[in-house]
Amino acid sequence: EVTNLVEQVEAWLRSSIQRQLSDKHQDGWWAAIPTDIRRRGERRYRVACEEFGKRRAGPAHSTDWLSFGDLVKVLAAFEPAAWRHCLDSTTDKTPEVQRVLLGIKSFRDTRVAHMQSGGPTSSEIKRLLGLADRLCELLRPQDYMLSASFRSATECSLLPVK
């Protein structure tokens, strides 16, 4: 399902960023997040505590309090080596990855988080799948090429023989 794909990308980004920051800054990882982004997360945490109580809200220092857009901004602030390590990328940091993530965020915002009328169209779903595919291609081109070759061979073997 499309919603599941978006949720998986967001969860992957959250855990990757938190792991990268924890590896580099240990217990002080939350303070390493740019101030404006960290303050927005702290504000979301306070609201959750008021609504559900601290116990149900969970830990104060968690990427769960950052929006998808915040996560993309934190990622953009990483130095190139940290960026590569965070995303397990075999390529250098590029603006194209940022554009792809923002495209996925846009779909998430309009079609998942704030459901606009009627749900996503076929062309919007195809665009999202294309963005997810492009993200894989940008981050790990060698693996992507192997995967594309495998998918192509598999598709051919699944075609009916005449």
GROMACS .gro file of C-alpha atoms in nm:
model
  162
    1GLU     CA    1   0.000   0.000   0.000
    2VAL     CA    2   0.113   0.354  -0.078
    3THR     CA    3   0.070   0.476   0.279
    4ASN     CA    4   0.295   0.194   0.399
    5LEU     CA    5   0.570   0.295   0.154
    6VAL     CA    6   0.563   0.656   0.277
    7GLU     CA    7   0.564   0.543   0.641
    8GLN     CA    8   0.859   0.312   0.577
    9VAL     CA    9   1.063   0.589   0.412
   10GLU     CA   10   0.985   0.824   0.702
   11ALA     CA   11   1.067   0.560   0.967
   12TRP     CA   12   1.393   0.475   0.788
   13LEU     CA   13   1.489   0.843   0.776
   14ARG     CA   14   1.403   0.892   1.146
   15SER     CA   15   1.604   0.594   1.267
   16SER     CA   16   1.898   0.668   1.035
   17ILE     CA   17   1.924   1.028   1.153
   18GLN     CA   18   1.890   0.939   1.521
   19ARG     CA   19   2.152   0.664   1.484
   20GLN     CA   20   2.394   0.898   1.303
   21LEU     CA   21   2.355   1.172   1.563
   22SER     CA   22   2.388   0.923   1.852
   23ASP     CA   23   2.701   0.770   1.699
   24LYS     CA   24   2.866   1.109   1.667
   25HIS     CA   25   2.736   1.290   1.976
   26GLN     CA   26   2.640   1.003   2.212
   27ASP     CA   27   2.400   1.126   2.484
   28GLY     CA   28   2.422   1.485   2.355
   29TRP     CA   29   2.276   1.397   2.013
   30TRP     CA   30   1.955   1.598   2.063
   31ALA     CA   31   2.156   1.919   2.118
   32ALA     CA   32   2.331   1.860   1.784
   33ILE     CA   33   2.004   1.918   1.595
   34PRO     CA   34   1.981   2.274   1.458
   35THR     CA   35   1.816   2.497   1.719
   36ASP     CA   36   1.505   2.597   1.523
   37ILE     CA   37   1.427   2.234   1.437
   38ARG     CA   38   1.497   2.115   1.791
   39ARG     CA   39   1.264   2.382   1.934
   40ARG     CA   40   0.981   2.272   1.705
   41GLY     CA   41   1.033   1.914   1.824
   42GLU     CA   42   1.032   2.026   2.187
   43ARG     CA   43   0.708   2.217   2.127
   44ARG     CA   44   0.546   1.904   1.978
   45TYR     CA   45   0.664   1.703   2.278
   46ARG     CA   46   0.512   1.955   2.524
   47VAL     CA   47   0.178   1.943   2.341
   48ALA     CA   48   0.182   1.561   2.350
   49CYS     CA   49   0.260   1.566   2.723
   50GLU     CA   50  -0.032   1.804   2.786
   51GLU     CA   51  -0.266   1.582   2.586
   52PHE     CA   52  -0.148   1.235   2.692
   53GLY     CA   53   0.085   1.280   2.988
   54LYS     CA   54   0.462   1.236   2.991
   55ARG     CA   55   0.450   0.861   3.032
   56ARG     CA   56   0.238   0.803   2.722
   57ALA     CA   57   0.419   1.073   2.523
   58GLY     CA   58   0.747   0.886   2.545
   59PRO     CA   59   1.101   1.022   2.554
   60ALA     CA   60   1.156   1.393   2.507
   61HIS     CA   61   1.465   1.343   2.293
   62SER     CA   62   1.340   1.147   1.996
   63THR     CA   63   1.323   1.202   1.623
   64ASP     CA   64   0.955   1.113   1.663
   65TRP     CA   65   0.900   1.480   1.753
   66LEU     CA   66   1.044   1.601   1.422
   67SER     CA   67   0.827   1.640   1.115
   68PHE     CA   68   0.925   1.482   0.785
   69GLY     CA   69   1.033   1.829   0.669
   70ASP     CA   70   1.243   1.871   0.983
   71LEU     CA   71   1.413   1.537   0.913
   72VAL     CA   72   1.502   1.647   0.559
   73LYS     CA   73   1.648   1.972   0.698
   74VAL     CA   74   1.856   1.787   0.959
   75LEU     CA   75   1.985   1.558   0.687
   76ALA     CA   76   2.077   1.858   0.470
   77ALA     CA   77   2.280   2.003   0.759
   78PHE     CA   78   2.504   1.694   0.780
   79GLU     CA   79   2.859   1.710   0.653
   80PRO     CA   80   2.911   1.496   0.339
   81ALA     CA   81   3.075   1.202   0.521
   82ALA     CA   82   2.806   1.197   0.791
   83TRP     CA   83   2.537   1.222   0.522
   84ARG     CA   84   2.681   0.919   0.337
   85HIS     CA   85   2.712   0.720   0.658
   86CYS     CA   86   2.361   0.814   0.774
   87LEU     CA   87   2.197   0.703   0.450
   88ASP     CA   88   2.433   0.410   0.392
   89SER     CA   89   2.503   0.571   0.059
   90THR     CA   90   2.781   0.479  -0.181
   91THR     CA   91   2.758   0.819  -0.349
   92ASP     CA   92   2.830   1.176  -0.249
   93LYS     CA   93   2.574   1.412  -0.099
   94THR     CA   94   2.365   1.560  -0.378
   95PRO     CA   95   2.080   1.811  -0.403
   96GLU     CA   96   1.891   1.550  -0.607
   97VAL     CA   97   1.841   1.329  -0.300
   98GLN     CA   98   1.702   1.632  -0.119
   99ARG     CA   99   1.458   1.696  -0.406
  100VAL     CA  100   1.344   1.333  -0.408
  101LEU     CA  101   1.286   1.333  -0.031
  102LEU     CA  102   1.093   1.660  -0.060
  103GLY     CA  103   0.880   1.503  -0.336
  104ILE     CA  104   0.798   1.210  -0.107
  105LYS     CA  105   0.724   1.459   0.174
  106SER     CA  106   0.488   1.652  -0.054
  107PHE     CA  107   0.297   1.333  -0.137
  108ARG     CA  108   0.287   1.245   0.235
  109ASP     CA  109   0.157   1.589   0.332
  110THR     CA  110  -0.116   1.609   0.069
  111ARG     CA  111  -0.221   1.247   0.028
  112VAL     CA  112  -0.144   1.076   0.359
  113ALA     CA  113  -0.123   1.321   0.651
  114HIS     CA  114  -0.385   1.571   0.530
  115MET     CA  115  -0.589   1.348   0.299
  116GLN     CA  116  -0.711   1.561   0.014
  117SER     CA  117  -1.033   1.459  -0.155
  118GLY     CA  118  -1.053   1.117  -0.308
  119GLY     CA  119  -0.707   0.989  -0.224
  120PRO     CA  120  -0.412   0.968  -0.461
  121THR     CA  121  -0.462   0.932  -0.834
  122SER     CA  122  -0.287   0.665  -1.039
  123SER     CA  123  -0.044   0.922  -1.177
  124GLU     CA  124   0.040   1.044  -0.824
  125ILE     CA  125   0.104   0.686  -0.712
  126LYS     CA  126   0.327   0.627  -1.014
  127ARG     CA  127   0.517   0.948  -0.934
  128LEU     CA  128   0.566   0.835  -0.571
  129LEU     CA  129   0.691   0.494  -0.683
  130GLY     CA  130   0.924   0.668  -0.927
  131LEU     CA  131   1.059   0.886  -0.644
  132ALA     CA  132   1.119   0.584  -0.420
  133ASP     CA  133   1.293   0.406  -0.707
  134ARG     CA  134   1.504   0.717  -0.780
  135LEU     CA  135   1.606   0.742  -0.414
  136CYS     CA  136   1.745   0.388  -0.429
  137GLU     CA  137   1.922   0.465  -0.754
  138LEU     CA  138   2.081   0.783  -0.615
  139LEU     CA  139   2.199   0.635  -0.286
  140ARG     CA  140   2.334   0.301  -0.406
  141PRO     CA  141   2.369   0.303  -0.786
  142GLN     CA  142   2.561  -0.026  -0.807
  143ASP     CA  143   2.300  -0.212  -0.604
  144TYR     CA  144   2.024  -0.042  -0.800
  145MET     CA  145   2.170  -0.160  -1.131
  146LEU     CA  146   2.191  -0.518  -1.002
  147SER     CA  147   1.836  -0.494  -0.874
  148ALA     CA  148   1.712  -0.347  -1.203
  149SER     CA  149   1.881  -0.628  -1.396
  150PHE     CA  150   1.727  -0.887  -1.165
  151ARG     CA  151   1.381  -0.728  -1.192
  152SER     CA  152   1.409  -0.721  -1.570
  153ALA     CA  153   1.517  -1.086  -1.588
  154THR     CA  154   1.241  -1.188  -1.346
  155GLU     CA  155   0.977  -0.999  -1.542
  156CYS     CA  156   1.089  -1.173  -1.862
  157SER     CA  157   1.075  -1.516  -1.698
  158LEU     CA  158   0.724  -1.445  -1.573
  159LEU     CA  159   0.590  -1.365  -1.918
  160PRO     CA  160   0.385  -1.641  -2.079
  161VAL     CA  161   0.570  -1.846  -2.339
  162LYS     CA  162   0.406  -1.859  -2.681
   0.00000   0.00000   0.00000
